[in-house]
Amino acid sequence: MPDTKIALVTGANKGLGLETARRLGEQGAVVLLGVRDEARGKQAADTLVAKGLKAQELRLDVTDGACVADAAREIDERYGRLDILVNNAGITGGFFGPPSGATAEQLREVYDTNVFGVVTVTNAMLPLLRRSSAGRIVNMSSNVGSLGLNADPDGEFRQYNVVAYQSSKTALNAITLAYAKELHGTTVKVNAANPGFTATDMNNHRGHQTVEQGAVIAVRLALLGPDGPSGTSQDENGTVPW
Ligand code: NAP
């Protein structure tokens, strides 16, 4: 098998996605930056190429099945396989309310990207990942989606109750585990990464971590060796309860 890994990061034109792509590129991977806007994607890819990394933008709106299928076809034609998929694209939808103030439509909008988009992209890329000698899927989750942490009456998230975003990440955790179960016994590992509160556009840069800090766990899970775990949710310090 060739040594150079082929990696796809969704939502990679900025924030944690771009930083994850940069770090994977630094490790020698060819990084495909999944982006909805090709011009902004090219700009982002150019910053990585200028650093000597092998990077290229790839049009990929995770809510558009035809676009995702085209992206998979392009990767197949160019590389014949995929080694790393980081399902990073995510939104809050701008909805920050508790359940009584939310509408089903708000949840649907957030789920379209954070949940259904992940299933669409993963299923499209899975045949390519199965051709890798060490396929890795990393789903960018969040500690605020952890039922274990949220159920703790004294926990830090007790006061945080943003139903659309949080439950979308809880669903993403369940989906991570479901894929890990299906892929048990294969060379493909599936894990959820919890970056921590990181300064990006998503939170108007209020996060207390830098993207360099936030991307650490996604990169670690993307580069897991053959003895690494599958079906876990992790942050920089170890296992996060589902
Ligand atoms: P960000 O800076 O807002 O980046 C989000 C990325 O997702 C952007 O590139 C955006 O593209 C892309 N995206 C949104 N909808 C998309 C779609 N339909 N198709 C393709 N790409 C799409 O946010 P971030 O903080 O880096 O977030 C990255 C991931 O980390 C998200 O899944 C988020 O939930 C998770 N996370 C973040 C934090 C945090 O504190 N920042 C904490 C925990 C988890 P456009 O530029 O085109 O909008």
Short mmCIF file of C-alpha atoms and ligand atoms in Angstrom, two decimals:
data_model
loop_
_atom_site.label_atom_id
_atom_site.label_comp_id
_atom_site.label_asym_id
_atom_site.label_seq_id
_atom_site.Cartn_x
_atom_site.Cartn_y
_atom_site.Cartn_z
CA MET A 1 0.00 0.00 0.00
CA PRO A 2 1.27 3.53 -0.70
CA ASP A 3 2.37 5.51 2.38
CA THR A 4 0.69 8.80 1.53
CA LYS A 5 -2.70 9.03 3.22
CA ILE A 6 -5.64 10.60 1.44
CA ALA A 7 -7.76 12.64 3.85
CA LEU A 8 -11.09 14.42 3.39
CA VAL A 9 -12.22 17.03 5.90
CA THR A 10 -15.73 18.46 5.49
CA GLY A 11 -16.33 22.14 6.27
CA ALA A 12 -12.62 22.77 5.87
CA ASN A 13 -12.47 26.33 4.57
CA LYS A 14 -12.07 27.74 8.10
CA GLY A 15 -12.11 27.06 11.81
CA LEU A 16 -11.46 23.62 13.24
CA GLY A 17 -11.83 21.96 9.83
CA LEU A 18 -9.08 24.01 8.22
CA GLU A 19 -6.78 23.51 11.21
CA THR A 20 -7.42 19.75 11.20
CA ALA A 21 -6.65 19.68 7.48
CA ARG A 22 -3.46 21.67 8.04
CA ARG A 23 -2.24 19.27 10.70
CA LEU A 24 -3.03 16.19 8.64
CA GLY A 25 -1.18 17.81 5.74
CA GLU A 26 1.80 18.40 8.03
CA GLN A 27 1.77 14.67 8.74
CA GLY A 28 2.20 14.06 5.01
CA ALA A 29 -1.40 13.42 4.00
CA VAL A 30 -2.95 14.69 0.80
CA VAL A 31 -5.79 16.79 2.22
CA LEU A 32 -9.02 17.39 0.36
CA LEU A 33 -10.84 20.38 1.77
CA GLY A 34 -14.57 19.73 1.50
CA VAL A 35 -16.20 23.15 0.97
CA ARG A 36 -19.54 24.59 -0.10
CA ASP A 37 -17.99 27.66 -1.69
CA GLU A 38 -15.22 26.81 -4.12
CA ALA A 39 -13.69 30.30 -4.16
CA ARG A 40 -13.32 30.39 -0.36
CA GLY A 41 -12.20 26.77 -0.49
CA LYS A 42 -9.48 27.54 -3.00
CA GLN A 43 -8.30 30.44 -0.86
CA ALA A 44 -8.03 28.10 2.14
CA ALA A 45 -6.30 25.37 0.12
CA ASP A 46 -3.83 27.94 -1.24
CA THR A 47 -2.78 28.86 2.31
CA LEU A 48 -1.89 25.21 2.91
CA VAL A 49 -0.16 24.78 -0.45
CA ALA A 50 1.88 27.91 0.35
CA LYS A 51 3.13 26.06 3.45
CA GLY A 52 4.31 23.22 1.22
CA LEU A 53 1.37 20.91 1.98
CA LYS A 54 -0.56 18.81 -0.50
CA ALA A 55 -4.03 20.34 -0.34
CA GLN A 56 -6.92 20.88 -2.70
CA GLU A 57 -10.48 22.12 -2.33
CA LEU A 58 -13.34 19.79 -3.25
CA ARG A 59 -16.91 21.04 -3.61
CA LEU A 60 -18.95 19.30 -0.97
CA ASP A 61 -22.19 20.54 0.57
CA VAL A 62 -23.04 17.82 3.06
CA THR A 63 -26.79 18.49 2.69
CA ASP A 64 -26.72 17.89 -1.07
CA GLY A 65 -26.68 14.18 -1.91
CA ALA A 66 -25.81 14.69 -5.59
CA CYS A 67 -22.88 16.95 -4.68
CA VAL A 68 -21.61 14.39 -2.13
CA ALA A 69 -21.88 11.60 -4.73
CA ASP A 70 -19.89 13.72 -7.21
CA ALA A 71 -17.21 14.30 -4.58
CA ALA A 72 -16.95 10.56 -3.89
CA ARG A 73 -16.69 9.84 -7.62
CA GLU A 74 -13.92 12.42 -7.99
CA ILE A 75 -11.93 10.93 -5.11
CA ASP A 76 -12.41 7.46 -6.60
CA GLU A 77 -11.18 8.59 -10.01
CA ARG A 78 -8.18 10.48 -8.61
CA TYR A 79 -7.06 8.20 -5.78
CA GLY A 80 -9.16 5.03 -5.81
CA ARG A 81 -9.48 5.09 -2.04
CA LEU A 82 -9.85 7.29 1.04
CA ASP A 83 -7.89 6.79 4.26
CA ILE A 84 -9.32 9.49 6.54
CA LEU A 85 -12.74 11.10 6.67
CA VAL A 86 -13.29 13.90 9.18
CA ASN A 87 -16.98 14.78 9.38
CA ASN A 88 -16.39 18.29 10.66
CA ALA A 89 -19.01 20.48 8.93
CA GLY A 90 -21.48 21.72 11.51
CA ILE A 91 -23.86 24.55 12.34
CA THR A 92 -25.83 25.88 15.28
CA GLY A 93 -28.44 27.37 12.93
CA GLY A 94 -28.41 30.42 15.17
CA PHE A 95 -30.92 28.69 17.45
CA PHE A 96 -29.90 28.90 21.07
CA GLY A 97 -33.15 28.18 22.89
CA PRO A 98 -34.47 25.45 25.18
CA PRO A 99 -36.99 22.88 23.91
CA SER A 100 -40.09 24.93 24.76
CA GLY A 101 -38.86 27.79 22.58
CA ALA A 102 -37.73 25.67 19.63
CA THR A 103 -39.56 24.55 16.52
CA ALA A 104 -39.27 21.24 14.73
CA GLU A 105 -38.14 23.20 11.66
CA GLN A 106 -35.18 24.63 13.60
CA LEU A 107 -34.13 21.16 14.69
CA ARG A 108 -34.56 19.86 11.15
CA GLU A 109 -32.28 22.58 9.77
CA VAL A 110 -29.52 21.79 12.26
CA TYR A 111 -29.95 18.03 11.88
CA ASP A 112 -29.75 18.37 8.09
CA THR A 113 -26.10 19.36 8.41
CA ASN A 114 -24.95 17.90 11.74
CA VAL A 115 -26.69 14.53 11.54
CA PHE A 116 -28.14 13.65 8.12
CA GLY A 117 -25.17 15.24 6.35
CA VAL A 118 -22.80 12.95 8.25
CA VAL A 119 -24.76 9.87 7.21
CA THR A 120 -24.86 11.02 3.56
CA VAL A 121 -21.13 11.72 3.43
CA THR A 122 -20.12 8.61 5.38
CA ASN A 123 -22.19 6.26 3.22
CA ALA A 124 -20.85 7.84 0.03
CA MET A 125 -17.24 7.56 1.23
CA LEU A 126 -17.43 4.17 2.92
CA PRO A 127 -16.64 2.08 -0.19
CA LEU A 128 -13.48 4.19 -0.60
CA LEU A 129 -12.59 3.91 3.10
CA ARG A 130 -13.00 0.13 2.94
CA ARG A 131 -10.29 0.08 0.26
CA SER A 132 -7.83 1.71 2.68
CA SER A 133 -5.53 -0.47 4.74
CA ALA A 134 -6.45 1.69 7.75
CA GLY A 135 -9.63 3.71 7.21
CA ARG A 136 -10.42 6.27 9.90
CA ILE A 137 -13.67 8.17 10.39
CA VAL A 138 -13.72 11.03 12.88
CA ASN A 139 -17.02 12.70 13.71
CA MET A 140 -16.64 16.18 15.15
CA SER A 141 -18.95 16.05 18.14
CA SER A 142 -19.17 18.22 21.23
CA ASN A 143 -19.11 17.80 24.99
CA VAL A 144 -22.45 19.64 25.03
CA GLY A 145 -23.94 16.63 23.23
CA SER A 146 -22.83 14.19 25.93
CA LEU A 147 -25.87 12.89 27.83
CA GLY A 148 -23.55 11.75 30.61
CA LEU A 149 -22.15 15.23 31.14
CA ASN A 150 -25.51 16.95 30.69
CA ALA A 151 -27.31 14.70 33.17
CA ASP A 152 -24.91 15.67 35.96
CA PRO A 153 -26.80 18.16 38.17
CA ASP A 154 -23.49 19.70 39.24
CA GLY A 155 -21.92 19.54 35.77
CA GLU A 156 -20.65 22.53 33.84
CA PHE A 157 -23.35 22.14 31.15
CA ARG A 158 -26.34 22.18 33.53
CA GLN A 159 -27.12 25.80 32.64
CA TYR A 160 -26.58 25.27 28.92
CA ASN A 161 -29.76 24.05 27.21
CA VAL A 162 -29.62 24.57 23.46
CA VAL A 163 -31.83 21.78 22.23
CA ALA A 164 -31.24 21.89 18.46
CA TYR A 165 -27.45 21.88 18.51
CA GLN A 166 -26.95 19.75 21.60
CA SER A 167 -29.36 16.98 20.58
CA SER A 168 -27.85 16.96 17.08
CA LYS A 169 -24.47 16.14 18.62
CA THR A 170 -26.09 13.50 20.86
CA ALA A 171 -27.55 11.93 17.71
CA LEU A 172 -24.12 12.16 16.07
CA ASN A 173 -22.66 10.25 19.02
CA ALA A 174 -25.26 7.50 18.56
CA ILE A 175 -24.47 7.38 14.84
CA THR A 176 -20.74 7.14 15.59
CA LEU A 177 -21.36 4.09 17.74
CA ALA A 178 -23.70 2.54 15.16
CA TYR A 179 -21.06 2.76 12.41
CA ALA A 180 -18.38 1.44 14.76
CA LYS A 181 -20.56 -1.59 15.46
CA GLU A 182 -21.16 -2.21 11.76
CA LEU A 183 -17.46 -1.83 10.94
CA HIS A 184 -16.20 -3.92 13.85
CA GLY A 185 -13.75 -6.51 12.56
CA THR A 186 -12.78 -4.38 9.55
CA THR A 187 -9.80 -2.02 9.27
CA VAL A 188 -12.08 1.02 9.50
CA LYS A 189 -12.27 2.74 12.91
CA VAL A 190 -14.95 5.27 13.82
CA ASN A 191 -14.70 7.69 16.74
CA ALA A 192 -16.17 10.96 17.95
CA ALA A 193 -13.85 13.90 18.69
CA ASN A 194 -14.80 16.59 21.22
CA PRO A 195 -12.65 19.64 20.54
CA GLY A 196 -13.69 21.75 23.53
CA PHE A 197 -14.87 25.38 23.47
CA THR A 198 -12.78 26.84 20.68
CA ALA A 199 -12.70 30.37 19.27
CA THR A 200 -14.21 30.17 15.77
CA ASP A 201 -16.90 31.91 13.73
CA MET A 202 -19.42 29.47 15.20
CA ASN A 203 -19.26 31.23 18.58
CA ASN A 204 -18.09 34.66 17.44
CA HIS A 205 -14.64 33.70 18.70
CA ARG A 206 -15.74 33.50 22.33
CA GLY A 207 -14.22 30.03 22.79
CA HIS A 208 -11.35 29.91 25.29
CA GLN A 209 -9.20 27.59 23.20
CA THR A 210 -7.34 28.24 19.96
CA VAL A 211 -8.05 26.13 16.87
CA GLU A 212 -4.58 24.65 17.33
CA GLN A 213 -5.72 23.29 20.72
CA GLY A 214 -9.20 22.33 19.53
CA ALA A 215 -7.99 20.27 16.57
CA VAL A 216 -5.67 18.06 18.64
CA ILE A 217 -8.14 15.27 19.35
CA ALA A 218 -9.56 15.05 15.81
CA VAL A 219 -6.03 14.73 14.39
CA ARG A 220 -5.10 12.09 16.98
CA LEU A 221 -8.18 9.99 16.16
CA ALA A 222 -7.61 10.42 12.41
CA LEU A 223 -4.10 8.99 12.75
CA LEU A 224 -4.89 6.10 15.12
CA GLY A 225 -2.70 3.05 14.68
CA PRO A 226 -4.02 -0.49 14.19
CA ASP A 227 -4.39 -1.04 17.95
CA GLY A 228 -6.37 2.16 18.47
CA PRO A 229 -9.97 2.11 19.67
CA SER A 230 -13.16 2.31 17.65
CA GLY A 231 -16.59 3.35 18.90
CA THR A 232 -15.35 5.88 21.46
CA SER A 233 -16.00 9.53 22.19
CA GLN A 234 -12.87 11.37 23.22
CA ASP A 235 -11.50 14.77 24.07
CA GLU A 236 -7.87 15.74 24.56
CA ASN A 237 -7.86 14.17 28.04
CA GLY A 238 -9.47 10.83 27.19
CA THR A 239 -12.90 9.23 27.07
CA VAL A 240 -16.01 11.42 27.18
CA PRO A 241 -19.24 9.73 28.35
CA TRP A 242 -21.85 9.26 25.63
P1 NAP B 1 -17.04 27.22 11.88
O1 NAP B 1 -15.80 28.03 11.94
O2 NAP B 1 -18.36 27.90 11.80
O3 NAP B 1 -16.89 26.19 10.67
C1 NAP B 1 -17.95 25.37 10.26
C2 NAP B 1 -17.62 24.83 8.91
O4 NAP B 1 -18.70 23.98 8.49
C3 NAP B 1 -17.48 25.93 7.84
O5 NAP B 1 -16.43 25.60 6.98
C4 NAP B 1 -18.81 25.85 7.11
O6 NAP B 1 -18.74 26.29 5.78
C5 NAP B 1 -19.02 24.34 7.15
N1 NAP B 1 -20.38 23.97 6.81
C6 NAP B 1 -21.54 24.35 7.38
N2 NAP B 1 -22.56 23.80 6.72
C7 NAP B 1 -22.05 23.04 5.72
C8 NAP B 1 -22.59 22.24 4.70
N3 NAP B 1 -23.91 22.09 4.54
N4 NAP B 1 -21.76 21.60 3.85
C9 NAP B 1 -20.42 21.73 3.98
N5 NAP B 1 -19.84 22.51 4.92
C10 NAP B 1 -20.65 23.16 5.77
O7 NAP B 1 -17.18 26.28 13.15
P2 NAP B 1 -16.13 25.36 13.94
O8 NAP B 1 -16.16 25.81 15.36
O9 NAP B 1 -14.83 25.27 13.22
O10 NAP B 1 -16.91 23.99 13.90
C11 NAP B 1 -16.39 22.81 13.29
C12 NAP B 1 -17.05 21.60 13.95
O11 NAP B 1 -16.64 21.54 15.32
C13 NAP B 1 -18.58 21.67 13.98
O12 NAP B 1 -19.11 20.38 13.74
C14 NAP B 1 -18.89 22.09 15.40
O13 NAP B 1 -20.17 21.67 15.81
C15 NAP B 1 -17.77 21.39 16.15
N6 NAP B 1 -17.49 21.95 17.49
C16 NAP B 1 -17.06 23.24 17.62
C17 NAP B 1 -16.79 23.73 18.89
C18 NAP B 1 -16.30 25.13 19.11
O14 NAP B 1 -16.23 25.55 20.29
N7 NAP B 1 -15.94 25.87 18.07
C19 NAP B 1 -16.95 22.91 20.01
C20 NAP B 1 -17.39 21.62 19.84
C21 NAP B 1 -17.65 21.14 18.56
P3 NAP B 1 -19.14 27.82 5.36
O15 NAP B 1 -17.94 28.66 5.62
O16 NAP B 1 -19.49 27.68 3.92
O17 NAP B 1 -20.32 28.22 6.22
#
